[in-house]
Coordinates of C-alpha atoms in Angstrom, one line a residue:
Chain A
M187 CA -8.2 17.3 21.7
I188 CA -9.2 16.0 18.3
D189 CA -8.4 12.5 19.4
W190 CA -10.4 12.9 22.6
A191 CA -13.4 14.3 20.7
E192 CA -13.4 11.6 18.2
R193 CA -13.1 8.9 20.8
A194 CA -15.9 10.5 22.8
F195 CA -18.1 10.6 19.8
G196 CA -17.2 7.0 18.9
S197 CA -18.1 5.8 22.4
L198 CA -21.4 7.7 22.2
H199 CA -22.1 6.2 18.8
Q200 CA -21.3 2.6 20.0
W201 CA -23.4 3.1 23.2
V202 CA -26.5 4.3 21.3
F203 CA -26.1 1.7 18.6
E204 CA -25.5 -1.3 20.9
G205 CA -27.8 -0.1 23.7
I206 CA -30.8 1.1 21.8
V207 CA -30.7 0.7 18.0
L208 CA -29.5 -2.9 17.7
P209 CA -31.8 -4.4 20.3
A210 CA -34.7 -2.6 18.7
A211 CA -33.6 -3.9 15.3
G212 CA -33.4 -7.4 16.7
G213 CA -37.0 -7.1 17.9
L214 CA -38.0 -6.1 14.4
G215 CA -35.9 -8.9 12.7
L216 CA -33.6 -6.3 11.2
S217 CA -30.4 -7.1 12.9
G218 CA -28.9 -8.3 9.6
Y219 CA -28.9 -4.7 8.5
A220 CA -26.6 -3.8 11.3
E221 CA -24.0 -2.0 9.1
H222 CA -26.6 0.3 7.6
L223 CA -28.1 0.9 11.0
F224 CA -24.7 1.7 12.4
D225 CA -24.1 4.3 9.7
G226 CA -27.6 5.7 10.1
T227 CA -27.1 6.0 13.9
E228 CA -24.0 8.1 13.2
L229 CA -25.9 10.5 10.9
F230 CA -28.6 10.9 13.5
L231 CA -26.1 11.7 16.2
I232 CA -24.3 14.1 14.0
G233 CA -27.6 15.8 13.4
V234 CA -28.2 16.0 17.2
L235 CA -24.8 17.6 17.6
Q236 CA -25.4 20.0 14.8
L237 CA -28.7 21.2 16.4
A238 CA -26.9 21.6 19.7
L239 CA -24.2 23.6 18.1
L240 CA -26.7 25.8 16.3
L241 CA -28.7 26.4 19.5
A242 CA -25.5 27.1 21.5
L243 CA -23.7 29.4 19.0
V244 CA -25.9 30.7 16.2
R245 CA -29.1 31.3 18.1
P246 CA -27.4 33.6 20.6
L247 CA -25.9 35.5 17.6
E248 CA -29.4 36.0 16.3
A249 CA -30.6 37.3 19.7
W250 CA -27.6 39.6 20.0
R251 CA -27.5 41.3 16.6
P252 CA -30.7 40.5 14.7
V253 CA -31.3 42.0 11.3
E254 CA -35.0 42.0 12.0
R255 CA -36.9 41.9 15.3
W256 CA -40.1 39.9 15.1
A257 CA -42.9 40.2 17.6
D258 CA -44.4 37.0 16.3
R259 CA -42.1 34.1 15.3
H260 CA -45.0 32.0 14.1
A261 CA -43.7 31.8 10.5
V262 CA -40.4 30.3 11.8
R263 CA -42.1 27.2 13.2
A264 CA -42.4 25.4 9.8
D265 CA -38.7 25.9 9.2
V266 CA -37.9 24.3 12.6
V267 CA -39.9 21.2 11.5
Y268 CA -38.0 21.1 8.2
T269 CA -34.7 21.3 10.0
L270 CA -35.6 18.5 12.4
L271 CA -36.8 16.2 9.6
N272 CA -33.6 16.8 7.7
R273 CA -30.9 17.0 10.3
L274 CA -32.3 14.0 12.3
G275 CA -32.3 11.9 9.2
L276 CA -35.9 11.3 8.2
V277 CA -35.7 13.1 4.8
P278 CA -32.2 11.8 4.0
L279 CA -33.4 8.3 4.8
V280 CA -36.4 8.5 2.5
V281 CA -34.3 10.1 -0.2
F282 CA -31.6 7.5 0.2
F283 CA -34.0 4.6 -0.3
A284 CA -35.5 6.4 -3.3
L285 CA -32.2 7.2 -5.0
R286 CA -30.0 4.2 -4.1
P287 CA -31.4 1.8 -6.6
A288 CA -31.1 4.3 -9.4
V289 CA -27.6 5.5 -8.5
D290 CA -26.3 2.0 -7.9
G291 CA -28.1 0.7 -11.0
L292 CA -26.4 3.4 -13.1
D293 CA -23.0 2.6 -11.5
G294 CA -23.5 -1.1 -12.0
W295 CA -24.6 -0.7 -15.7
L296 CA -21.5 1.4 -16.4
R297 CA -19.3 -1.3 -15.0
M298 CA -21.0 -4.1 -16.9
H299 CA -20.1 -2.0 -20.0
G300 CA -16.5 -1.8 -19.0
F301 CA -16.5 1.7 -17.5
V302 CA -15.2 2.0 -13.9
P303 CA -15.8 5.6 -12.7
P304 CA -12.5 7.2 -11.9
N305 CA -11.5 9.0 -8.7
L306 CA -9.8 12.3 -8.4
E307 CA -6.9 10.5 -6.9
D308 CA -6.4 8.6 -10.2
W309 CA -5.5 12.0 -11.7
F310 CA -3.8 13.4 -8.6
P311 CA -2.2 10.5 -6.7
W312 CA -0.6 13.0 -4.3
L313 CA -4.0 13.4 -2.7
R314 CA -4.0 9.8 -1.5
A315 CA -1.5 10.6 1.2
H316 CA -3.0 14.0 2.2
P317 CA -6.5 13.5 3.6
L318 CA -7.1 17.1 4.5
A319 CA -6.0 18.4 1.0
A320 CA -8.1 15.7 -0.6
F321 CA -11.1 16.7 1.5
L322 CA -10.8 20.4 0.5
V323 CA -10.5 19.5 -3.2
Y324 CA -13.6 17.3 -3.0
L325 CA -15.4 20.0 -1.1
A326 CA -14.5 22.6 -3.7
V327 CA -15.7 20.4 -6.6
L328 CA -18.9 19.5 -4.8
D329 CA -19.5 23.1 -4.0
L330 CA -19.0 24.1 -7.6
A331 CA -21.6 21.5 -8.6
E332 CA -23.9 22.8 -6.0
Y333 CA -23.5 26.4 -7.4
W334 CA -24.6 25.3 -10.8
R335 CA -27.5 23.2 -9.4
H336 CA -28.6 26.4 -7.6
R337 CA -28.3 28.4 -10.8
L338 CA -30.6 25.9 -12.5
Q339 CA -33.1 26.0 -9.6
H340 CA -33.5 29.7 -10.4
R341 CA -33.2 29.4 -14.2
L342 CA -35.6 26.6 -15.0
G343 CA -39.2 27.6 -14.5
W344 CA -40.5 24.3 -13.2
W345 CA -37.6 23.9 -10.8
W346 CA -38.1 27.5 -9.5
Q347 CA -41.8 26.6 -8.7
L348 CA -40.4 24.1 -6.2
H349 CA -37.4 26.2 -5.1
A350 CA -39.6 29.2 -4.5
L351 CA -40.8 27.6 -1.3
H352 CA -37.3 28.1 0.1
H353 CA -37.3 31.8 -0.9
S354 CA -40.8 32.5 0.4
Q355 CA -39.6 32.9 4.0
R356 CA -39.9 36.5 5.0
Q357 CA -38.6 35.8 8.5
M358 CA -35.4 34.1 7.5
S359 CA -33.5 32.5 10.3
L360 CA -30.9 29.8 11.0
W361 CA -33.8 27.3 10.6
T362 CA -34.5 28.3 7.0
D363 CA -31.8 26.3 5.3
D364 CA -33.8 23.1 5.2
R365 CA -37.1 24.8 4.2
N366 CA -37.4 23.1 0.9
H367 CA -40.0 21.2 -1.1
F368 CA -39.4 17.5 -0.6
L369 CA -39.2 17.0 -4.4
D370 CA -36.6 19.7 -4.5
D371 CA -34.7 17.8 -1.8
L372 CA -34.9 14.6 -3.8
I373 CA -33.6 16.3 -7.0
A374 CA -30.9 18.2 -5.1
R375 CA -29.6 15.1 -3.3
G376 CA -29.8 13.1 -6.5
W377 CA -27.6 15.7 -8.2
F378 CA -25.2 15.6 -5.3
A379 CA -25.0 11.8 -5.4
V380 CA -24.4 11.6 -9.1
V381 CA -21.6 14.2 -8.9
A382 CA -20.1 12.4 -5.9
L383 CA -20.2 9.1 -7.9
A384 CA -18.6 10.8 -10.9
I385 CA -15.6 12.1 -8.9
G386 CA -15.4 9.2 -6.4
V387 CA -16.1 11.0 -3.2
P388 CA -15.0 8.8 -0.3
P389 CA -17.8 7.9 2.1
A390 CA -16.2 9.8 5.0
H391 CA -15.8 12.8 2.8
F392 CA -19.4 12.6 1.8
V393 CA -20.6 12.9 5.4
A394 CA -18.0 15.5 6.2
A395 CA -18.9 17.6 3.2
L396 CA -22.5 17.4 4.1
V397 CA -21.8 18.4 7.7
V398 CA -19.6 21.4 6.8
T399 CA -22.0 22.6 4.1
Q400 CA -25.0 22.3 6.4
L401 CA -23.4 24.2 9.3
V402 CA -22.2 27.0 7.0
E403 CA -25.7 27.2 5.4
S404 CA -27.5 27.4 8.7
L405 CA -25.2 30.2 9.7
S406 CA -25.6 32.0 6.3
H407 CA -29.4 31.9 6.7
A408 CA -29.3 33.3 10.3
N409 CA -31.1 36.5 11.2
V410 CA -27.9 38.2 12.2
R411 CA -26.0 41.3 11.2
L412 CA -22.7 39.5 10.4
S413 CA -20.2 40.1 7.7
F414 CA -16.8 38.4 7.4
G415 CA -15.0 41.5 6.3
R416 CA -13.7 42.6 2.9
I417 CA -11.5 39.5 2.4
G418 CA -13.6 37.0 4.5
E419 CA -16.7 37.8 2.5
R420 CA -14.9 36.5 -0.6
L421 CA -13.7 33.4 1.1
L422 CA -16.8 32.0 2.8
V423 CA -20.5 32.7 2.4
S424 CA -21.6 34.9 5.3
P425 CA -25.0 35.8 6.6
R426 CA -24.8 39.2 4.9
F427 CA -23.7 37.7 1.5
H428 CA -26.5 35.1 1.5
R429 CA -29.1 37.5 2.7
M430 CA -28.7 39.3 -0.6
H431 CA -29.5 36.1 -2.3
H432 CA -32.9 36.0 -0.5
A433 CA -33.5 39.8 -0.9
I434 CA -36.8 40.9 -2.5
G435 CA -36.0 42.5 -5.8
A436 CA -32.4 41.3 -5.9
G437 CA -32.0 37.7 -5.0
H438 CA -34.2 36.1 -7.7
E439 CA -34.3 38.7 -10.4
G440 CA -32.1 40.1 -13.2
P441 CA -30.4 38.3 -16.1
A442 CA -29.1 35.4 -13.9
R443 CA -32.4 35.2 -12.1
G444 CA -30.6 36.2 -8.9
C445 CA -27.2 36.7 -7.3
N446 CA -25.0 35.1 -4.7
F447 CA -25.8 31.5 -5.5
A448 CA -22.8 30.0 -3.8
Q449 CA -23.3 27.7 -0.7
L450 CA -19.8 27.7 0.7
F451 CA -17.3 29.6 -1.5
P452 CA -18.3 33.0 -3.0
V453 CA -15.5 32.5 -5.5
W454 CA -18.0 30.8 -7.9
D455 CA -20.2 33.9 -7.9
V456 CA -17.1 36.0 -8.6
L457 CA -16.0 33.8 -11.4
F458 CA -19.3 33.5 -13.1
G459 CA -20.4 37.2 -12.6
T460 CA -23.2 36.7 -10.1
A461 CA -21.6 38.1 -6.9
R462 CA -22.9 41.2 -5.1
F463 CA -21.1 42.4 -2.1
D464 CA -23.5 45.2 -1.1
A465 CA -23.3 46.2 2.5
A466 CA -27.1 46.5 3.0
Y467 CA -29.3 43.9 4.8
H468 CA -32.5 43.7 2.8
P469 CA -35.9 42.2 3.6
T470 CA -36.3 38.7 2.4
G471 CA -39.0 37.0 0.3
I472 CA -40.3 36.9 -3.2
R473 CA -41.7 40.0 -5.0
D474 CA -45.1 38.5 -5.7
Q475 CA -45.7 38.0 -2.0
L476 CA -46.0 41.8 -1.8
A477 CA -49.0 41.4 -4.1
G478 CA -50.5 38.8 -1.8
R479 CA -49.4 35.5 -3.3
D480 CA -49.6 32.7 -0.8
Y481 CA -46.8 30.2 -0.4
G482 CA -48.4 28.6 2.7
E483 CA -47.4 28.8 6.4
G484 CA -47.5 25.2 7.5
V485 CA -45.4 22.4 6.1
I486 CA -48.2 20.4 4.5
R487 CA -49.8 23.5 2.8
Q488 CA -46.4 24.6 1.6
Q489 CA -45.8 21.2 0.0
W490 CA -49.2 21.1 -1.5
L491 CA -48.9 24.6 -3.0
G492 CA -45.5 23.7 -4.3
L493 CA -47.0 20.7 -6.2
K494 CA -49.8 22.9 -7.6
R495 CA -47.3 25.5 -8.8
L496 CA -45.2 22.8 -10.4
F497 CA -48.2 21.5 -12.4
G498 CA -49.5 25.0 -13.1
L499 CA -52.6 24.5 -11.0
D500 CA -52.0 27.3 -8.5
R501 CA -53.9 30.4 -9.5
G502 CA -51.4 33.1 -10.3
S503 CA -48.7 30.5 -10.9
R504 CA -46.1 31.9 -13.2
P505 CA -42.5 31.3 -14.2
A506 CA -39.5 32.6 -12.4
P507 CA -39.6 36.4 -11.9
R508 CA -37.9 38.4 -14.6
A509 CA -35.9 41.5 -14.3
A510 CA -37.6 44.3 -12.3
Chain B
M171 CA -16.8 14.0 9.8
P172 CA -14.2 16.8 9.8
L173 CA -12.8 15.5 13.1
R174 CA -12.0 12.2 11.5
L175 CA -10.2 13.9 8.7
L176 CA -8.1 16.0 11.1
R177 CA -7.5 12.9 13.0
A178 CA -6.3 11.1 9.9
L179 CA -4.0 14.0 9.1
A180 CA -2.6 13.9 12.5
A181 CA -2.1 10.2 12.2
V182 CA -0.1 10.7 9.0
A183 CA 2.2 13.0 10.8
L184 CA 2.6 10.5 13.6
A185 CA 3.2 7.6 11.2
A186 CA 6.6 6.2 11.9
A187 CA 8.4 3.7 9.8
V188 CA 7.8 0.2 11.2
P189 CA 10.9 -1.8 11.6
A190 CA 10.8 -5.0 9.5
H191 CA 11.6 -7.2 12.5
A192 CA 8.6 -6.0 14.6
T193 CA 5.7 -8.4 14.7
L194 CA 2.7 -6.5 13.4
A195 CA -1.0 -6.6 12.8
I196 CA -2.6 -4.7 10.0
V197 CA -6.1 -3.5 10.6
L198 CA -8.4 -1.9 7.9
N199 CA -10.4 1.0 9.2
S200 CA -13.2 0.8 6.7
G201 CA -14.9 4.0 7.8
D202 CA -11.7 6.0 7.8
E203 CA -10.0 5.1 4.6
S204 CA -6.9 4.1 6.6
L205 CA -5.1 1.2 7.9
S206 CA -3.6 0.8 11.4
I207 CA -0.3 -0.9 12.1
V208 CA -0.3 -2.5 15.5
D209 CA 2.8 -3.8 17.3
T210 CA 1.7 -7.2 18.5
A211 CA 4.3 -7.3 21.2
T212 CA 3.2 -4.1 22.9
F213 CA -0.5 -4.1 21.7
R214 CA -0.2 -0.5 20.6
E215 CA -1.0 1.2 17.3
V216 CA 2.3 2.5 16.0
A217 CA 1.1 4.0 12.7
R218 CA -2.0 4.9 10.8
R219 CA -1.8 5.4 7.1
P220 CA -4.3 6.5 4.4
V221 CA -4.9 3.5 2.2
G222 CA -8.0 4.2 0.0
K223 CA -11.7 4.3 0.1
E224 CA -13.6 1.7 2.0
P225 CA -10.9 -0.9 2.7
H226 CA -12.9 -3.9 4.0
H227 CA -10.9 -7.0 3.4
L228 CA -7.3 -8.2 2.8
M229 CA -5.5 -11.4 2.1
K230 CA -2.1 -12.6 1.1
T231 CA -1.2 -13.5 -2.5
P232 CA -0.8 -17.3 -2.9
D233 CA 3.0 -16.9 -3.1
D234 CA 2.9 -15.0 0.3
R235 CA 4.9 -12.1 -1.2
Y236 CA 2.2 -9.5 -0.9
L237 CA -0.8 -8.6 1.2
I238 CA -3.7 -7.3 -1.0
V239 CA -6.0 -4.7 0.4
A240 CA -9.3 -4.4 -1.5
N241 CA -10.6 -0.8 -1.6
A242 CA -14.2 -1.2 -2.5
A243 CA -15.0 2.5 -3.2
S244 CA -11.8 3.4 -4.9
N245 CA -12.0 0.4 -7.3
E246 CA -8.5 -0.8 -6.7
L247 CA -6.2 -3.3 -5.0
V248 CA -3.3 -2.1 -2.9
F249 CA -0.4 -4.5 -2.6
L250 CA 1.5 -4.2 0.7
D251 CA 4.7 -5.7 2.0
P252 CA 3.3 -8.1 4.6
A253 CA 6.3 -7.7 6.8
T254 CA 6.1 -3.9 7.1
G255 CA 2.7 -2.8 5.8
N256 CA 4.4 -0.5 3.3
E257 CA 2.7 0.0 0.0
V258 CA 4.3 -1.7 -3.0
R259 CA 1.9 -0.9 -5.8
R260 CA -1.7 -0.2 -6.7
L261 CA -3.9 -1.9 -9.3
A262 CA -6.7 0.2 -10.6
N263 CA -9.9 -0.7 -12.5
I264 CA -10.9 -3.5 -10.1
S265 CA -14.6 -2.8 -9.8
D266 CA -15.9 -2.4 -6.2
P267 CA -13.8 -5.2 -4.6
Y268 CA -15.4 -6.1 -1.3
Q269 CA -14.5 -9.7 -0.6
I270 CA -11.7 -11.2 -2.5
G271 CA -10.3 -14.7 -2.9
F272 CA -7.9 -16.9 -4.9
S273 CA -9.0 -20.3 -6.0
P274 CA -6.9 -23.1 -4.4
D275 CA -5.3 -23.9 -7.8
Q276 CA -4.2 -20.2 -7.9
K277 CA -5.8 -19.8 -11.3
W278 CA -8.6 -17.4 -10.5
F279 CA -9.1 -14.3 -8.4
V280 CA -12.7 -13.7 -7.5
S281 CA -14.1 -10.4 -6.2
A282 CA -17.5 -9.9 -4.8
S283 CA -19.0 -6.5 -5.5
N284 CA -21.2 -6.0 -2.5
R285 CA -22.7 -2.7 -3.5
L286 CA -23.2 -3.3 -7.1
D287 CA -24.5 -6.9 -7.2
R288 CA -21.7 -8.3 -9.3
I289 CA -19.2 -11.2 -9.0
D290 CA -16.1 -10.7 -11.0
V291 CA -13.6 -13.4 -12.0
Y292 CA -10.1 -12.4 -12.9
D293 CA -7.2 -14.3 -14.2
A294 CA -5.0 -14.6 -11.1
K295 CA -1.8 -14.2 -13.1
D296 CA -2.4 -10.7 -14.5
F297 CA -5.7 -9.7 -13.0
R298 CA -7.3 -9.5 -16.4
L299 CA -11.1 -9.6 -16.1
V300 CA -12.4 -12.9 -17.4
K301 CA -16.1 -12.7 -16.6
R302 CA -18.5 -10.4 -14.7
F303 CA -21.6 -12.1 -13.3
P304 CA -24.7 -10.1 -12.3
A305 CA -25.4 -11.4 -8.8
P306 CA -28.3 -9.8 -7.0
K307 CA -28.5 -9.1 -4.2
V308 CA -25.4 -8.1 -2.2
P309 CA -22.8 -10.7 -2.9
S310 CA -20.7 -11.0 0.2
H311 CA -18.2 -13.7 1.2
I312 CA -16.4 -16.3 -0.9
A313 CA -15.4 -19.9 -0.6
F314 CA -14.0 -22.5 -3.0
D315 CA -14.0 -26.3 -3.3
Q316 CA -10.6 -28.0 -3.2
A317 CA -10.7 -28.8 -6.8
S318 CA -11.2 -25.1 -7.7
R319 CA -14.2 -26.1 -9.8
F320 CA -16.6 -23.9 -7.9
A321 CA -16.6 -20.5 -6.2
F322 CA -19.4 -20.2 -3.7
V323 CA -20.6 -16.7 -2.8
T324 CA -23.3 -15.7 -0.2
L325 CA -25.9 -13.3 -1.5
Q326 CA -26.7 -11.3 1.6
E327 CA -30.0 -9.7 0.7
S328 CA -31.6 -12.4 -1.4
D329 CA -30.8 -15.0 1.2
E330 CA -28.9 -17.4 -1.1
V331 CA -25.7 -19.1 -1.9
V332 CA -24.6 -19.0 -5.5
A333 CA -22.2 -21.5 -7.0
I334 CA -20.1 -20.3 -10.0
D335 CA -18.7 -23.0 -12.2
L336 CA -15.2 -21.7 -12.8
A337 CA -14.5 -24.3 -15.6
A338 CA -17.6 -23.4 -17.6
M339 CA -17.6 -19.8 -16.4
E340 CA -21.3 -19.8 -15.6
I341 CA -23.6 -19.8 -12.7
A342 CA -24.1 -23.5 -11.8
W343 CA -26.8 -23.1 -9.2
K344 CA -28.3 -21.1 -6.4
M345 CA -29.7 -22.3 -3.1
K346 CA -31.8 -20.6 -0.5
T347 CA -30.5 -20.0 3.0
G348 CA -31.6 -18.3 6.2
R349 CA -31.8 -14.5 6.5
Q350 CA -28.7 -12.6 5.4
P351 CA -26.0 -15.2 4.9
A352 CA -22.5 -13.7 5.2
G353 CA -19.4 -15.7 6.1
I354 CA -18.9 -18.9 4.1
W355 CA -16.4 -21.6 4.8
M356 CA -15.5 -25.0 3.3
T357 CA -14.7 -27.8 5.8
P358 CA -11.3 -29.5 5.4
D359 CA -13.0 -32.7 4.1
D360 CA -14.4 -30.6 1.2
R361 CA -17.9 -31.9 2.0
H362 CA -19.7 -29.1 3.7
L363 CA -20.1 -25.4 3.4
L364 CA -20.6 -23.6 6.7
V365 CA -22.7 -20.4 6.2
G366 CA -23.0 -17.7 8.9
I367 CA -26.6 -16.5 9.0
T368 CA -26.1 -12.9 10.0
G369 CA -29.8 -12.1 10.2
D370 CA -30.3 -14.9 12.7
K371 CA -28.3 -16.9 15.3
F372 CA -27.0 -20.0 13.6
V373 CA -24.7 -21.5 11.1
E374 CA -26.1 -23.5 8.2
V375 CA -24.2 -26.7 7.3
I376 CA -24.8 -27.3 3.6
D377 CA -24.0 -30.5 1.8
W378 CA -23.1 -28.6 -1.4
R379 CA -22.9 -31.6 -3.7
E380 CA -26.4 -32.6 -2.8
R381 CA -27.4 -28.9 -2.4
R382 CA -29.3 -29.6 0.8
L383 CA -29.2 -28.2 4.3
A384 CA -27.6 -30.9 6.4
K385 CA -27.7 -29.2 9.8
K386 CA -28.1 -26.0 11.8
L387 CA -25.6 -25.0 14.5
L388 CA -26.9 -22.6 17.1
T389 CA -24.1 -20.1 17.7
G390 CA -25.3 -16.5 18.5
Q391 CA -27.2 -13.6 17.0
G392 CA -25.5 -12.1 14.0
A393 CA -23.5 -15.2 13.1
H394 CA -21.1 -13.6 10.7
N395 CA -17.6 -14.6 9.7
F396 CA -15.2 -17.6 9.9
M397 CA -11.5 -18.0 10.6
P398 CA -9.8 -21.4 11.2
L399 CA -8.1 -22.0 14.4
G400 CA -5.1 -23.5 12.6
D401 CA -5.3 -27.0 14.0
G402 CA -7.1 -28.4 11.0
R403 CA -10.1 -29.2 13.0
H404 CA -11.8 -26.2 14.5
V405 CA -13.1 -23.0 13.0
L406 CA -14.1 -19.8 14.8
L407 CA -17.2 -17.9 14.1
S408 CA -17.9 -14.3 15.1
N409 CA -21.4 -13.5 16.3
R410 CA -21.6 -9.8 15.6
V411 CA -24.8 -9.0 17.5
A412 CA -24.5 -11.4 20.4
N413 CA -20.9 -10.2 20.9
T414 CA -19.5 -13.7 21.1
V415 CA -17.1 -16.0 19.2
S416 CA -18.1 -19.6 18.7
V417 CA -15.7 -22.5 18.3
I418 CA -17.0 -25.1 15.8
D419 CA -15.6 -28.6 15.5
Q420 CA -15.5 -29.3 11.8
Q421 CA -15.3 -33.1 12.2
T422 CA -18.4 -33.5 14.5
L423 CA -20.1 -30.4 13.1
E424 CA -20.9 -29.2 16.6
V425 CA -20.4 -26.0 18.5
K426 CA -17.8 -26.7 21.1
E427 CA -18.1 -23.4 23.0
S428 CA -18.8 -19.7 22.8
F429 CA -17.1 -16.9 24.6
P430 CA -17.7 -13.1 24.8
V431 CA -15.9 -10.6 22.6
P432 CA -17.4 -7.1 22.9
G433 CA -18.1 -4.3 20.3
G434 CA -19.5 -6.3 17.3
P435 CA -16.8 -8.9 16.6
D436 CA -16.2 -9.2 12.9
D437 CA -13.0 -10.4 11.2
M438 CA -10.5 -12.5 13.1
E439 CA -6.9 -13.7 13.1
V440 CA -5.2 -16.4 15.2
S441 CA -1.6 -16.0 16.2
R442 CA 1.0 -18.4 14.8
D443 CA 1.3 -20.2 18.2
G444 CA -2.5 -20.5 18.5
R445 CA -2.6 -18.7 21.8
Q446 CA -4.1 -15.4 20.8
L447 CA -7.3 -14.4 18.9
W448 CA -7.3 -10.9 17.4
V449 CA -10.8 -9.6 16.5
T450 CA -11.9 -6.3 15.0
S451 CA -14.8 -4.7 16.9
R452 CA -16.8 -3.2 14.2
W453 CA -18.9 -0.9 16.4
A454 CA -16.2 0.1 18.8
R455 CA -13.2 1.4 16.9
Q456 CA -11.0 -1.2 18.5
V457 CA -9.3 -4.5 18.2
V458 CA -9.7 -7.0 21.0
V459 CA -7.1 -9.6 21.8
V460 CA -8.3 -12.8 23.5
D461 CA -6.2 -15.4 25.3
L462 CA -7.5 -18.6 23.7
G463 CA -6.5 -20.6 26.7
S464 CA -8.4 -18.7 29.3
K465 CA -10.8 -17.0 26.9
R466 CA -10.0 -13.7 28.7
I467 CA -9.5 -10.4 27.0
I468 CA -5.8 -9.5 27.4
A469 CA -5.8 -6.3 25.3
T470 CA -8.1 -3.7 23.8
I471 CA -6.4 -1.6 21.1
P472 CA -8.0 1.6 19.9
V473 CA -7.9 1.9 16.1
G474 CA -9.9 3.8 13.4
K475 CA -13.6 3.8 12.6
S476 CA -15.4 0.6 11.7
P477 CA -12.4 -1.7 11.8
H478 CA -13.0 -4.6 9.5
G479 CA -10.3 -6.7 7.9
I480 CA -7.3 -7.8 10.0
F481 CA -4.0 -9.5 9.2
L482 CA -1.3 -10.9 11.5
K483 CA 2.2 -11.2 10.1
D484 CA 2.6 -14.2 12.3
H485 CA -0.7 -15.9 11.8
A486 CA -1.8 -19.5 12.4
P487 CA -2.1 -21.8 9.3
R488 CA -5.3 -21.2 7.4
R489 CA -6.6 -24.7 8.0

């Protein structure tokens, strides 16, 4: 079954690449970049499959057991746009070209000074012969790094001004995961890339880690009453667990400026004292929205307001909310 | 993707010991961090093993004792037994080895760091780093002159060939080429460098002593990599976009013929008897075997993702 699915995907990948992408690249004089285009085509197709999976599995869950029923889904539209831009590769492409010279430059500079970044396998050679175990170890390390990145997004005032856009959705749904300020995306992916460089994440793992994380995150943002049970809630981030992170009055306040920061594994929240396993499903958003603060409804206005908040130009702009 | 990892795990479980007497081909699945071992008699993949991150190219040591796999992203060389494909040892701290090559006098081991714009020269005896040259942009394939005075490396994104003087350990010169030069090959008379212009559809014939373009040979879109036929006269060139392989006469410097090979033909091997051409299909997760007499495809062998380097235990002479 695995073999069949992989072959089917491989055939689709080849067909799209050789039938559409490569001829188009030839017309533009870009066929010399075939390897990059080949990888880009794979990411695009993975995005398409992800979207199909979300529509086939997660959307019906939202319809079946919604936390909130909305007469008007207007506010969700911007999140759909963010999701398409991200999952179909446009945002990652721009970010890649923005980050690649810096990351490769750093890597090259280190090597010119005699330092070759190590791999986890250098410390644990056993992992070389066990791809699945290696993948899980890399995934756990990356997820730990993502946990701390997320803590900083809430802790540092300037970063919160960007990240607040993500939390300003009061109709949270499966589309909300990619609702981010583009600068926030750039910083987050730069963080991910540097950590990946430091621990030597294999390219295939990089893609696999991204896909697994994105799928779990889409599910965890879904507007669905779904808990993974007493044990499951502690193993994998569920929609109920993550909803608490977005809850008005809980998700961005208190000594840690929030709770339930984990993206995949709640164990980080348990270890660092930020886990809340309440059974309730709270409304989502930011407290100052109740007082009328505007975070924008369309993508362009949201981005613009994010920049204004970042530079303190937004009237009523203030640092991350403190304890209630 | 996760499927690939599960597939790799399953492949490990399937991996059976390869009898030393079997004739084998070793294929590097650069997108899967694995190598495939193919029985050349049955045209079937008999094992797939994890090897390291981004294994792109491989070559035998000058004494023929080992096969070296260069793992670009794990910064290491893996030494295999060429008869079985079994791992013998690993050598760490080899920075981003993409293409590798030994100078003909066996004194130097040169590694092109494709991602990080470096060319590294090591002492071939102990792999001690001798010199690291900044080489923007995207150093790719390597060739040497017969006297081992120069290493020539294509710079894929700055459209150049760079010559490194191995005696003086300095960059001797650079020369402009067509768009995206990749494969580079020294003719047996030591007079001309053949350069595959991957961003276009021809090979540039360079008189390297005069540093001038002597001729252009029209081959096919995506002219990419070379492999000698083994007869001392002809060299094969893969055209990765046109999906063809061209036969070039190195004496007359003319293209003798081209024939189709699907799926993005990349690296090649010729069987010892000169009758079969084995080609990795970069876009198609397969190796294609062509009968060189009839130019017909006689086998298509599924392997891992983005197969790149290939080695035949019983290969034709590299001349």
